[in-house]
CSV table of C-alpha atoms in Angstrom, one decimal:
chain,number,residue,atom,x,y,z
M,1,MET,CA,16.4,-18.3,-5.1
M,2,PHE,CA,19.8,-16.6,-5.6
M,3,GLY,CA,20.9,-19.2,-8.2
M,4,ARG,CA,17.9,-18.4,-10.4
M,5,MET,CA,18.4,-14.7,-10.2
M,6,PRO,CA,17.7,-13.0,-13.5
M,7,GLU,CA,20.7,-11.3,-15.1
M,8,SER,CA,19.1,-7.8,-14.9
M,9,ILE,CA,18.7,-8.3,-11.1
M,10,ARG,CA,22.2,-9.6,-10.8
M,11,GLN,CA,23.6,-6.5,-12.7
M,12,CYS,CA,21.6,-4.2,-10.5
M,13,SER,CA,22.8,-5.9,-7.3
M,14,ILE,CA,26.4,-5.4,-8.5
M,15,ARG,CA,25.7,-1.8,-9.4
M,16,GLU,CA,23.9,-1.0,-6.1
M,17,PHE,CA,25.7,-3.2,-3.6
M,18,GLY,CA,29.1,-4.0,-5.2
M,19,GLY,CA,28.2,-7.6,-5.8
M,20,VAL,CA,25.7,-10.4,-5.5
M,21,GLU,CA,27.2,-11.6,-2.2
M,22,GLN,CA,26.9,-8.0,-0.7
M,23,TRP,CA,23.3,-7.9,-1.9
M,24,LYS,CA,22.6,-11.3,-0.3
M,25,GLU,CA,23.9,-10.0,3.0
M,26,HIS,CA,21.8,-6.9,2.8
M,27,TYR,CA,18.7,-8.9,1.7
M,28,ILE,CA,19.0,-11.4,4.5
M,29,ALA,CA,19.7,-8.6,7.2
M,30,ALA,CA,16.7,-6.7,5.9
M,31,LEU,CA,14.4,-9.7,6.0
M,32,SER,CA,15.5,-10.7,9.5
M,33,SER,CA,15.0,-7.2,11.0
M,34,ALA,CA,12.3,-6.9,13.7
M,35,ASP,CA,10.5,-4.2,11.7
M,36,MET,CA,10.3,-6.5,8.6
M,37,GLN,CA,9.1,-9.4,10.7
M,38,ARG,CA,6.3,-7.2,12.1
M,39,GLN,CA,5.3,-6.1,8.7
M,40,TYR,CA,5.2,-9.7,7.4
M,41,ALA,CA,3.1,-10.7,10.4
M,42,GLU,CA,0.7,-7.8,9.6
M,43,LEU,CA,0.4,-8.9,5.9
M,44,VAL,CA,-0.4,-12.5,6.9
M,45,GLU,CA,-3.0,-11.2,9.3
M,46,TRP,CA,-4.6,-9.1,6.5
M,47,TYR,CA,-4.8,-12.0,4.2
M,48,GLY,CA,-6.2,-14.4,6.8
M,49,GLY,CA,-3.1,-16.7,6.8
M,50,LYS,CA,0.3,-17.4,5.2
M,51,GLU,CA,-1.2,-19.5,2.4
M,52,ALA,CA,-3.7,-16.8,1.4
M,53,TYR,CA,-1.0,-14.2,1.3
M,54,LEU,CA,1.3,-16.4,-0.8
M,55,SER,CA,-1.6,-17.2,-3.1
M,56,ALA,CA,-2.3,-13.5,-3.7
M,57,VAL,CA,1.4,-12.8,-4.4
M,58,LYS,CA,1.6,-15.7,-6.8
M,59,ASN,CA,-1.8,-14.9,-8.5
M,60,PRO,CA,-2.2,-11.1,-8.7
M,61,ILE,CA,-5.2,-9.6,-10.3
M,62,SER,CA,-5.0,-9.0,-14.0
M,63,THR,CA,-3.2,-6.0,-15.5
M,64,GLU,CA,-6.7,-4.9,-16.9
M,65,ASP,CA,-8.3,-5.2,-13.5
M,66,ALA,CA,-5.4,-3.4,-11.8
M,67,GLY,CA,-5.8,-0.5,-14.3
M,68,ARG,CA,-9.5,-0.3,-13.6
M,69,CYS,CA,-8.8,-0.2,-9.8
M,70,LYS,CA,-6.1,2.5,-10.3
M,71,ASP,CA,-8.7,4.6,-12.2
M,72,GLN,CA,-11.3,4.0,-9.4
M,73,LEU,CA,-8.8,5.0,-6.8
M,74,GLU,CA,-8.0,8.3,-8.6
M,75,LYS,CA,-11.7,9.1,-9.0
M,76,LEU,CA,-12.3,8.4,-5.4
M,77,GLN,CA,-9.4,10.6,-4.3
M,78,GLN,CA,-10.8,13.4,-6.5
M,79,LYS,CA,-14.2,13.1,-4.9
M,80,LEU,CA,-12.8,12.8,-1.5
M,81,SER,CA,-10.6,15.8,-1.9
M,82,LYS,CA,-13.7,17.9,-2.6
M,83,LYS,CA,-15.2,16.8,0.7
M,84,ARG,CA,-12.5,18.4,2.9
M,85,ASP,CA,-15.0,20.9,4.2
M,86,CYS,CA,-17.2,18.0,5.5
M,87,GLY,CA,-16.7,16.3,8.8
M,88,LEU,CA,-14.5,13.2,8.8
M,89,THR,CA,-17.5,11.1,9.9
M,90,SER,CA,-20.0,12.6,7.4
M,91,PRO,CA,-22.0,10.1,5.5
M,92,ALA,CA,-20.5,11.3,2.1
M,93,VAL,CA,-16.8,11.0,3.4
M,94,GLN,CA,-17.6,7.6,5.0
M,95,ARG,CA,-19.2,6.3,1.8
M,96,LEU,CA,-16.0,7.3,-0.2
M,97,ILE,CA,-13.7,5.8,2.3
M,98,GLY,CA,-15.8,2.5,2.2
M,99,ALA,CA,-15.6,2.5,-1.6
M,100,TYR,CA,-11.8,3.2,-1.4
M,101,ALA,CA,-11.4,0.3,1.0
M,102,LEU,CA,-13.3,-2.0,-1.3
M,103,VAL,CA,-11.0,-1.2,-4.2
M,104,MET,CA,-7.9,-1.6,-2.1
M,105,LYS,CA,-9.2,-5.0,-0.9
M,106,THR,CA,-9.8,-6.0,-4.5
M,107,ILE,CA,-6.3,-5.0,-5.6
M,108,SER,CA,-4.6,-6.7,-2.7
M,109,GLN,CA,-7.0,-9.7,-2.4
M,110,ALA,CA,-6.7,-9.3,1.3
M,111,LYS,CA,-9.3,-11.0,3.5
M,112,GLU,CA,-9.4,-8.0,6.0
M,113,GLU,CA,-8.9,-4.4,4.7
M,114,LYS,CA,-8.7,-2.6,8.1
M,115,GLY,CA,-5.0,-3.1,8.6
M,116,LEU,CA,-4.3,-2.4,4.9
M,117,MET,CA,-6.3,0.9,5.1
M,118,LEU,CA,-4.6,2.0,8.3
M,119,ALA,CA,-1.3,1.4,6.6
M,120,GLN,CA,-2.6,3.5,3.7
M,121,ALA,CA,-3.4,6.3,6.2
M,122,ARG,CA,0.3,6.1,7.4
M,123,PHE,CA,1.3,6.2,3.7
M,124,TYR,CA,-0.5,9.5,3.2
M,125,ARG,CA,1.6,10.9,6.1
M,126,ASP,CA,4.9,9.9,4.4
M,127,GLU,CA,6.6,13.2,3.4
M,128,ARG,CA,6.9,12.4,-0.4
M,129,THR,CA,3.4,11.1,-0.6
M,130,ARG,CA,2.0,14.1,1.4
M,131,GLN,CA,3.7,16.5,-1.0
M,132,ALA,CA,2.5,14.7,-4.1
M,133,VAL,CA,-1.1,14.5,-2.9
M,134,ASP,CA,-1.1,18.1,-1.6
M,135,ALA,CA,0.4,19.3,-4.8
M,136,ARG,CA,-2.4,17.6,-6.8
M,137,TYR,CA,-5.4,18.3,-4.6
M,138,GLY,CA,-4.4,21.2,-2.3
M,139,ASP,CA,-2.6,21.7,0.9
M,140,GLY,CA,-3.8,19.5,3.7
M,141,THR,CA,-5.5,16.9,1.5
M,142,ALA,CA,-3.1,14.0,2.4
M,143,GLU,CA,-3.7,14.6,6.1
M,144,PHE,CA,-7.5,14.8,5.5
M,145,PHE,CA,-7.3,11.4,3.6
M,146,ALA,CA,-5.3,9.9,6.5
M,147,ARG,CA,-7.7,11.2,9.1
M,148,ALA,CA,-10.8,10.2,7.1
M,149,ILE,CA,-9.5,6.6,6.9
M,150,GLU,CA,-8.7,6.5,10.6
M,151,ALA,CA,-12.2,7.9,11.5
M,152,PHE,CA,-13.8,5.2,9.3
M,153,TYR,CA,-12.1,2.4,11.2
M,154,ARG,CA,-12.8,3.9,14.6
M,155,ARG,CA,-16.6,3.5,14.1
């Protein structure tokens, strides 16, 4: 893997870490951390096995399909942001979260979307994500998205 490293990555590793050897040490340490191992185990579970996960990584959806999915997610976020005055378990909110989950499942090619969507809820609570979503759709929207996803999967 390291021997076939593209020159652009090699230059980046020198710039960011001081050299390829330092980058290798960082990379190996990061991959062997307990948190990284837990995240990998979650990914394998979402995909229904290691082979399915590796297949999805090696064979991602097409650029055109990814673009369509991105557009769908943006439209769903817009619609969902307008439902903040509805209850988290209202049929309209639940339909939108279900559609969101289907798009996420399509993008990721995961067998099971529940873990992926709960990770998405955590993503909405990340400070930078929260700020960006709230700036675009209004204060409290990111938390609403997170809570709506969690409510969908508690049914």
